[in-house]
Amino acid sequence: MTARKIIIDTDPGQDDAVAILLALASPEEIDLLGITAVAGNVPLPLTEKNARIICELAGRTDIKVFAGCDAPLSRPLVTAEHVHGKTGLDGPQMADPTMPLQDQHAVDFIIQTLRDEPSGTVTLVPIGPLTNIATAFQRAPDIIPRVQEIVLMGGAYFEVGNITPTAEFNIYVDPEAAKIVFDAGVPLVVMSLDVTHKALTTKARIDAFRAMGTKVGDMVAAWTDFFERFDMEKYGSEGAPLHDPCTVAYLIDPSLFTGRLINVEIETGSELTLGMTVADWWGITDRPKNALFIGDIDAERFYKLLAERLARL
Ligand code: RIB
Ligand code: CA
């Protein structure tokens, strides 16, 4: 099996960090061409810095990190410090990164990579707001048919919203960008809250990270310890959903997940339901089936994969 060439577009975020580490720990399946940072959980200066901290933690200062858009296409930025803390990676103490940020803008990197690599061989893995991806599609429509697939974390249907009653955070921050991406015609795999809320951290699962006895294990345990307090309080759940790693886990082992090929549209017209992913789960309309909308996960096998792979770093 040849490794899948991917670009991770991210707004770290403790769960983004675990997704990036999982990708770096899986070279047989994942060829990470670059990491593009976007404003989301915290402002861009922090998300690009956090992406470099995560690469250095994994000993991968060779990974190219690019800064992208610092605000949504046409709205003020909404951030999530209440979930991720002021730094975006609250939990453990972390030193500032020393590896360089690339000079090239993230959007230009996305465009150039899709033009340079053979058509249909690059997968985009957005795990934050979709501003960078949408901007690249607007600026260079020729790259759209060259994208192999987009495997994204975002949206919700049966699980409803986490930042408003109807919207999930990544989509809500930049709904206009999400509409551009969902309408572009690129094959989509959507890891929504419907599935990520079934991938909960538990004490035993976090203890398994800590039991690794490695710096990565300790950091992931500290990040998930911090990250879970918000969701446990809000949902009264046993742990927090590890949203973003579901995308990379899907690329490593799609058998962990089940979903349905359906139409998903993005609400951009109503302030009340802004950013809602309107999923035609029961096929009521004849709108194009643009997304594999994932609804279920084998959580035990998912966490087993996570622990096995992260122990490699
Ligand atoms: O709603 C969850 C998503 O929003 C995750 O990607 C998390 O990192 C935040 O970006
Ligand atoms: Ca994220």
Tab-separated table of C-alpha atoms and ligand atoms in Angstrom:
chain	number	residue	atom	x	y	z
A	1	MET	CA	0.000	0.000	0.000
A	2	THR	CA	1.531	3.354	-0.979
A	3	ALA	CA	1.284	6.104	1.595
A	4	ARG	CA	-1.506	8.618	1.000
A	5	LYS	CA	-0.194	12.140	0.250
A	6	ILE	CA	-2.014	14.605	2.488
A	7	ILE	CA	-2.046	18.214	3.638
A	8	ILE	CA	-3.422	18.763	7.152
A	9	ASP	CA	-5.174	22.141	7.520
A	10	THR	CA	-5.494	22.827	11.217
A	11	ASP	CA	-6.225	25.150	14.161
A	12	PRO	CA	-4.404	23.425	17.091
A	13	GLY	CA	-6.246	22.690	19.473
A	14	GLN	CA	-5.412	19.678	21.653
A	15	ASP	CA	-7.399	17.309	19.420
A	16	ASP	CA	-5.681	18.714	16.328
A	17	ALA	CA	-2.377	17.886	18.036
A	18	VAL	CA	-3.353	14.240	18.442
A	19	ALA	CA	-4.416	14.087	14.777
A	20	ILE	CA	-1.065	15.506	13.619
A	21	LEU	CA	0.881	13.140	15.887
A	22	LEU	CA	-1.126	10.159	14.594
A	23	ALA	CA	-0.261	11.156	11.009
A	24	LEU	CA	3.442	11.550	11.853
A	25	ALA	CA	3.436	8.148	13.567
A	26	SER	CA	1.990	6.398	10.505
A	27	PRO	CA	4.455	6.781	7.586
A	28	GLU	CA	3.300	3.515	5.974
A	29	GLU	CA	-0.128	5.008	5.360
A	30	ILE	CA	0.436	8.774	5.483
A	31	ASP	CA	2.859	10.986	3.532
A	32	LEU	CA	2.367	14.389	5.186
A	33	LEU	CA	3.308	16.964	2.521
A	34	GLY	CA	2.770	19.928	4.837
A	35	ILE	CA	0.714	21.477	7.606
A	36	THR	CA	-1.302	24.644	6.919
A	37	ALA	CA	-2.498	26.638	9.919
A	38	VAL	CA	-5.766	28.565	9.992
A	39	ALA	CA	-7.408	30.832	12.579
A	40	GLY	CA	-9.992	28.918	14.586
A	41	ASN	CA	-9.721	27.582	18.124
A	42	VAL	CA	-7.270	30.442	18.772
A	43	PRO	CA	-5.930	33.230	16.505
A	44	LEU	CA	-3.513	32.385	13.664
A	45	PRO	CA	-0.265	33.437	15.421
A	46	LEU	CA	-1.045	30.752	18.009
A	47	THR	CA	-2.315	28.031	15.668
A	48	GLU	CA	0.818	28.240	13.473
A	49	LYS	CA	3.045	28.291	16.564
A	50	ASN	CA	1.189	25.311	18.041
A	51	ALA	CA	1.571	23.345	14.800
A	52	ARG	CA	5.343	23.828	15.053
A	53	ILE	CA	5.341	22.829	18.752
A	54	ILE	CA	3.570	19.583	17.824
A	55	CYS	CA	6.058	18.792	15.025
A	56	GLU	CA	8.991	19.420	17.397
A	57	LEU	CA	7.377	17.180	20.032
A	58	ALA	CA	7.347	14.396	17.420
A	59	GLY	CA	10.959	15.139	16.489
A	60	ARG	CA	9.866	16.199	13.011
A	61	THR	CA	11.350	19.642	12.460
A	62	ASP	CA	11.542	18.673	8.762
A	63	ILE	CA	7.774	19.094	8.378
A	64	LYS	CA	6.831	22.298	6.572
A	65	VAL	CA	4.366	24.489	8.508
A	66	PHE	CA	2.606	27.364	6.740
A	67	ALA	CA	0.453	30.174	8.122
A	68	GLY	CA	-2.801	30.763	6.272
A	69	CYS	CA	-5.873	32.931	6.722
A	70	ASP	CA	-6.225	34.884	9.963
A	71	ALA	CA	-9.975	35.482	9.650
A	72	PRO	CA	-13.021	33.946	7.959
A	73	LEU	CA	-13.942	34.988	4.407
A	74	SER	CA	-16.533	37.540	5.418
A	75	ARG	CA	-17.119	37.415	9.166
A	76	PRO	CA	-15.261	38.293	12.351
A	77	LEU	CA	-13.309	35.386	13.831
A	78	VAL	CA	-14.942	33.348	16.594
A	79	THR	CA	-12.465	31.438	18.771
A	80	ALA	CA	-12.775	28.666	21.402
A	81	GLU	CA	-10.414	29.514	24.255
A	82	HIS	CA	-13.176	28.330	26.605
A	83	VAL	CA	-12.486	24.806	25.333
A	84	HIS	CA	-8.780	24.828	24.464
A	85	GLY	CA	-7.435	27.486	26.861
A	86	LYS	CA	-5.664	30.755	26.058
A	87	THR	CA	-2.757	29.141	24.184
A	88	GLY	CA	-4.917	26.637	22.329
A	89	LEU	CA	-2.772	23.840	23.787
A	90	ASP	CA	-3.374	24.407	27.500
A	91	GLY	CA	-2.627	21.521	29.849
A	92	PRO	CA	1.160	21.016	30.002
A	93	GLN	CA	3.854	23.692	30.040
A	94	MET	CA	5.430	24.021	26.564
A	95	ALA	CA	8.543	25.789	25.297
A	96	ASP	CA	8.270	28.064	22.262
A	97	PRO	CA	9.173	26.296	18.998
A	98	THR	CA	12.535	26.885	17.324
A	99	MET	CA	11.782	25.313	13.927
A	100	PRO	CA	10.964	27.962	11.293
A	101	LEU	CA	7.570	28.854	9.884
A	102	GLN	CA	7.592	28.699	6.065
A	103	ASP	CA	7.543	32.078	4.279
A	104	GLN	CA	5.021	30.921	1.679
A	105	HIS	CA	1.357	31.610	2.501
A	106	ALA	CA	-0.581	28.417	3.271
A	107	VAL	CA	-3.086	29.052	0.478
A	108	ASP	CA	-0.276	29.376	-2.077
A	109	PHE	CA	1.257	26.137	-0.757
A	110	ILE	CA	-2.061	24.321	-1.184
A	111	ILE	CA	-2.469	25.646	-4.742
A	112	GLN	CA	1.125	24.916	-5.759
A	113	THR	CA	1.098	21.399	-4.269
A	114	LEU	CA	-2.110	20.476	-6.069
A	115	ARG	CA	-0.704	21.827	-9.347
A	116	ASP	CA	2.699	20.111	-8.917
A	117	GLU	CA	1.537	16.685	-7.717
A	118	PRO	CA	-0.147	14.340	-10.229
A	119	SER	CA	-3.884	15.012	-10.419
A	120	GLY	CA	-5.966	12.939	-8.006
A	121	THR	CA	-3.086	12.041	-5.676
A	122	VAL	CA	-3.386	14.619	-2.869
A	123	THR	CA	-5.958	14.398	-0.051
A	124	LEU	CA	-6.855	17.494	1.962
A	125	VAL	CA	-7.490	16.917	5.679
A	126	PRO	CA	-9.089	20.079	7.140
A	127	ILE	CA	-9.629	19.854	10.910
A	128	GLY	CA	-10.435	23.514	11.574
A	129	PRO	CA	-12.515	26.200	9.835
A	130	LEU	CA	-12.437	25.823	6.033
A	131	THR	CA	-11.140	29.326	5.216
A	132	ASN	CA	-7.785	28.238	3.711
A	133	ILE	CA	-9.350	25.541	1.536
A	134	ALA	CA	-12.137	27.793	0.258
A	135	THR	CA	-9.689	30.627	-0.466
A	136	ALA	CA	-7.490	28.241	-2.476
A	137	PHE	CA	-10.523	27.039	-4.461
A	138	GLN	CA	-11.640	30.638	-5.125
A	139	ARG	CA	-8.147	31.775	-6.150
A	140	ALA	CA	-7.349	28.712	-8.317
A	141	PRO	CA	-10.465	26.824	-9.431
A	142	ASP	CA	-8.230	24.637	-11.640
A	143	ILE	CA	-7.032	22.755	-8.548
A	144	ILE	CA	-10.534	21.570	-7.543
A	145	PRO	CA	-10.711	18.555	-9.895
A	146	ARG	CA	-7.109	17.685	-8.941
A	147	VAL	CA	-7.996	16.984	-5.281
A	148	GLN	CA	-8.237	13.229	-4.584
A	149	GLU	CA	-10.574	13.594	-1.597
A	150	ILE	CA	-11.317	15.885	1.345
A	151	VAL	CA	-11.520	14.126	4.733
A	152	LEU	CA	-12.693	16.775	7.175
A	153	MET	CA	-13.783	17.132	10.778
A	154	GLY	CA	-16.880	19.281	10.926
A	155	GLY	CA	-20.629	19.436	11.069
A	156	ALA	CA	-23.292	17.611	13.004
A	157	TYR	CA	-26.780	16.295	12.356
A	158	PHE	CA	-28.327	13.954	14.937
A	159	GLU	CA	-25.842	15.200	17.553
A	160	VAL	CA	-26.816	18.850	16.812
A	161	GLY	CA	-24.461	21.795	17.404
A	162	ASN	CA	-21.655	22.445	19.905
A	163	ILE	CA	-21.157	26.205	19.394
A	164	THR	CA	-24.823	27.041	18.642
A	165	PRO	CA	-27.899	24.837	18.976
A	166	THR	CA	-27.513	23.830	15.301
A	167	ALA	CA	-23.873	24.348	14.262
A	168	GLU	CA	-20.537	22.633	14.910
A	169	PHE	CA	-17.602	24.991	15.548
A	170	ASN	CA	-15.448	24.425	12.411
A	171	ILE	CA	-18.376	25.037	10.084
A	172	TYR	CA	-19.856	27.857	12.168
A	173	VAL	CA	-16.647	29.928	12.225
A	174	ASP	CA	-16.672	30.241	8.427
A	175	PRO	CA	-19.964	29.007	6.936
A	176	GLU	CA	-19.352	30.749	3.608
A	177	ALA	CA	-16.059	28.882	3.272
A	178	ALA	CA	-17.757	25.623	4.207
A	179	LYS	CA	-20.411	26.215	1.530
A	180	ILE	CA	-17.711	26.694	-1.116
A	181	VAL	CA	-16.013	23.443	-0.075
A	182	PHE	CA	-19.204	21.367	0.258
A	183	ASP	CA	-20.483	22.639	-3.133
A	184	ALA	CA	-17.137	22.215	-4.966
A	185	GLY	CA	-17.810	18.658	-6.146
A	186	VAL	CA	-14.711	17.149	-4.501
A	187	PRO	CA	-15.450	13.762	-2.848
A	188	LEU	CA	-15.994	14.514	0.855
A	189	VAL	CA	-15.691	12.327	3.954
A	190	VAL	CA	-17.338	14.202	6.823
A	191	MET	CA	-16.353	13.301	10.384
A	192	SER	CA	-19.175	15.104	12.180
A	193	LEU	CA	-19.994	15.322	15.873
A	194	ASP	CA	-22.355	12.397	15.212
A	195	VAL	CA	-19.293	10.151	15.153
A	196	THR	CA	-16.708	12.111	17.136
A	197	HIS	CA	-18.998	12.193	20.168
A	198	LYS	CA	-18.686	8.398	20.185
A	199	ALA	CA	-14.874	8.629	20.401
A	200	LEU	CA	-14.707	9.738	24.019
A	201	THR	CA	-11.583	9.850	26.127
A	202	THR	CA	-11.937	7.919	29.367
A	203	LYS	CA	-9.665	7.678	32.386
A	204	ALA	CA	-8.433	4.265	31.197
A	205	ARG	CA	-7.719	5.586	27.699
A	206	ILE	CA	-5.828	8.609	29.017
A	207	ASP	CA	-3.945	6.389	31.483
A	208	ALA	CA	-2.876	4.278	28.480
A	209	PHE	CA	-1.254	7.379	26.948
A	210	ARG	CA	0.484	8.186	30.257
A	211	ALA	CA	1.626	4.565	30.660
A	212	MET	CA	3.717	4.888	27.494
A	213	GLY	CA	6.381	6.627	29.571
A	214	THR	CA	7.273	8.862	26.630
A	215	LYS	CA	7.197	12.661	26.243
A	216	VAL	CA	4.509	12.278	23.561
A	217	GLY	CA	2.417	10.038	25.819
A	218	ASP	CA	2.728	12.435	28.720
A	219	MET	CA	1.830	15.474	26.573
A	220	VAL	CA	-1.174	13.748	24.980
A	221	ALA	CA	-2.385	12.656	28.422
A	222	ALA	CA	-2.002	16.205	29.766
A	223	TRP	CA	-3.724	17.715	26.718
A	224	THR	CA	-6.661	15.317	26.864
A	225	ASP	CA	-6.939	15.767	30.640
A	226	PHE	CA	-7.305	19.512	30.085
A	227	PHE	CA	-9.439	19.250	26.952
A	228	GLU	CA	-11.997	16.881	28.468
A	229	ARG	CA	-13.042	19.062	31.418
A	230	PHE	CA	-15.239	21.306	29.207
A	231	ASP	CA	-17.174	18.503	27.490
A	232	MET	CA	-17.589	16.445	30.665
A	233	GLU	CA	-19.152	19.465	32.394
A	234	LYS	CA	-21.334	20.350	29.405
A	235	TYR	CA	-22.514	16.871	28.431
A	236	GLY	CA	-22.016	15.028	31.723
A	237	SER	CA	-20.103	12.481	29.655
A	238	GLU	CA	-17.350	10.151	30.857
A	239	GLY	CA	-14.783	11.958	28.744
A	240	ALA	CA	-14.260	14.328	25.831
A	241	PRO	CA	-14.663	13.574	22.122
A	242	LEU	CA	-11.317	13.312	20.306
A	243	HIS	CA	-12.707	14.941	17.165
A	244	ASP	CA	-9.818	15.585	14.777
A	245	PRO	CA	-7.871	12.292	14.982
A	246	CYS	CA	-10.931	10.560	13.472
A	247	THR	CA	-9.929	11.998	10.076
A	248	VAL	CA	-6.406	10.553	10.105
A	249	ALA	CA	-7.625	7.265	11.619
A	250	TYR	CA	-10.048	6.982	8.676
A	251	LEU	CA	-7.150	7.258	6.232
A	252	ILE	CA	-5.215	4.588	8.152
A	253	ASP	CA	-8.127	2.169	8.672
A	254	PRO	CA	-11.511	3.137	7.163
A	255	SER	CA	-13.009	-0.076	8.596
A	256	LEU	CA	-13.145	1.717	11.966
A	257	PHE	CA	-16.021	3.826	10.650
A	258	THR	CA	-19.444	3.505	9.048
A	259	GLY	CA	-21.404	6.188	7.267
A	260	ARG	CA	-23.793	6.971	4.456
A	261	LEU	CA	-23.270	8.715	1.093
A	262	ILE	CA	-25.763	11.576	1.243
A	263	ASN	CA	-26.324	15.217	0.355
A	264	VAL	CA	-25.010	17.764	2.853
A	265	GLU	CA	-25.634	21.475	2.392
A	266	ILE	CA	-24.427	24.374	4.544
A	267	GLU	CA	-26.803	26.965	5.964
A	268	THR	CA	-25.481	30.483	5.292
A	269	GLY	CA	-28.733	32.466	5.026
A	270	SER	CA	-30.265	32.293	8.489
A	271	GLU	CA	-28.626	33.756	11.606
A	272	LEU	CA	-30.643	31.272	13.688
A	273	THR	CA	-29.215	28.155	11.996
A	274	LEU	CA	-26.016	29.656	10.514
A	275	GLY	CA	-23.387	26.975	9.831
A	276	MET	CA	-25.755	24.035	10.175
A	277	THR	CA	-24.819	21.001	8.059
A	278	VAL	CA	-28.192	20.060	6.621
A	279	ALA	CA	-27.700	16.324	6.102
A	280	ASP	CA	-30.267	14.554	3.903
A	281	TRP	CA	-29.717	11.343	5.912
A	282	TRP	CA	-32.981	9.710	4.692
A	283	GLY	CA	-32.525	10.681	1.008
A	284	ILE	CA	-35.636	12.837	0.941
A	285	THR	CA	-34.318	15.223	-1.740
A	286	ASP	CA	-32.708	14.605	-5.114
A	287	ARG	CA	-29.799	16.872	-4.244
A	288	PRO	CA	-26.368	15.467	-5.241
A	289	LYS	CA	-24.867	12.938	-2.824
A	290	ASN	CA	-21.688	14.955	-2.166
A	291	ALA	CA	-20.545	13.511	1.171
A	292	LEU	CA	-19.815	10.259	2.951
A	293	PHE	CA	-21.333	11.360	6.262
A	294	ILE	CA	-19.781	9.247	9.013
A	295	GLY	CA	-22.110	8.251	11.836
A	296	ASP	CA	-20.361	5.486	13.762
A	297	ILE	CA	-16.957	4.332	15.012
A	298	ASP	CA	-15.446	1.278	16.694
A	299	ALA	CA	-14.103	3.354	19.606
A	300	GLU	CA	-12.193	0.507	21.244
A	301	ARG	CA	-10.236	-0.223	18.054
A	302	PHE	CA	-9.777	3.529	17.447
A	303	TYR	CA	-8.114	4.082	20.822
A	304	LYS	CA	-6.082	0.889	20.409
A	305	LEU	CA	-4.757	2.256	17.099
A	306	LEU	CA	-4.048	5.639	18.695
A	307	ALA	CA	-2.113	4.124	21.616
A	308	GLU	CA	-0.162	1.741	19.356
A	309	ARG	CA	0.826	4.482	16.886
A	310	LEU	CA	1.595	7.270	19.386
A	311	ALA	CA	3.868	4.870	21.293
A	312	ARG	CA	6.080	4.855	18.198
A	313	LEU	CA	6.998	8.552	18.634
B	1	RIB	O1	-16.078	21.137	16.944
B	1	RIB	C1	-14.851	20.467	17.092
B	1	RIB	C2	-13.809	21.076	16.221
B	1	RIB	O2	-13.622	22.431	16.585
B	1	RIB	C3	-12.429	20.408	16.372
B	1	RIB	O3	-11.723	20.499	15.164
B	1	RIB	C4	-11.757	21.264	17.408
B	1	RIB	O4	-10.339	21.259	17.296
B	1	RIB	C5	-12.276	22.624	17.039
B	1	RIB	O5	-11.488	23.111	15.969
B	2	CA	CA	-9.505	21.555	15.094
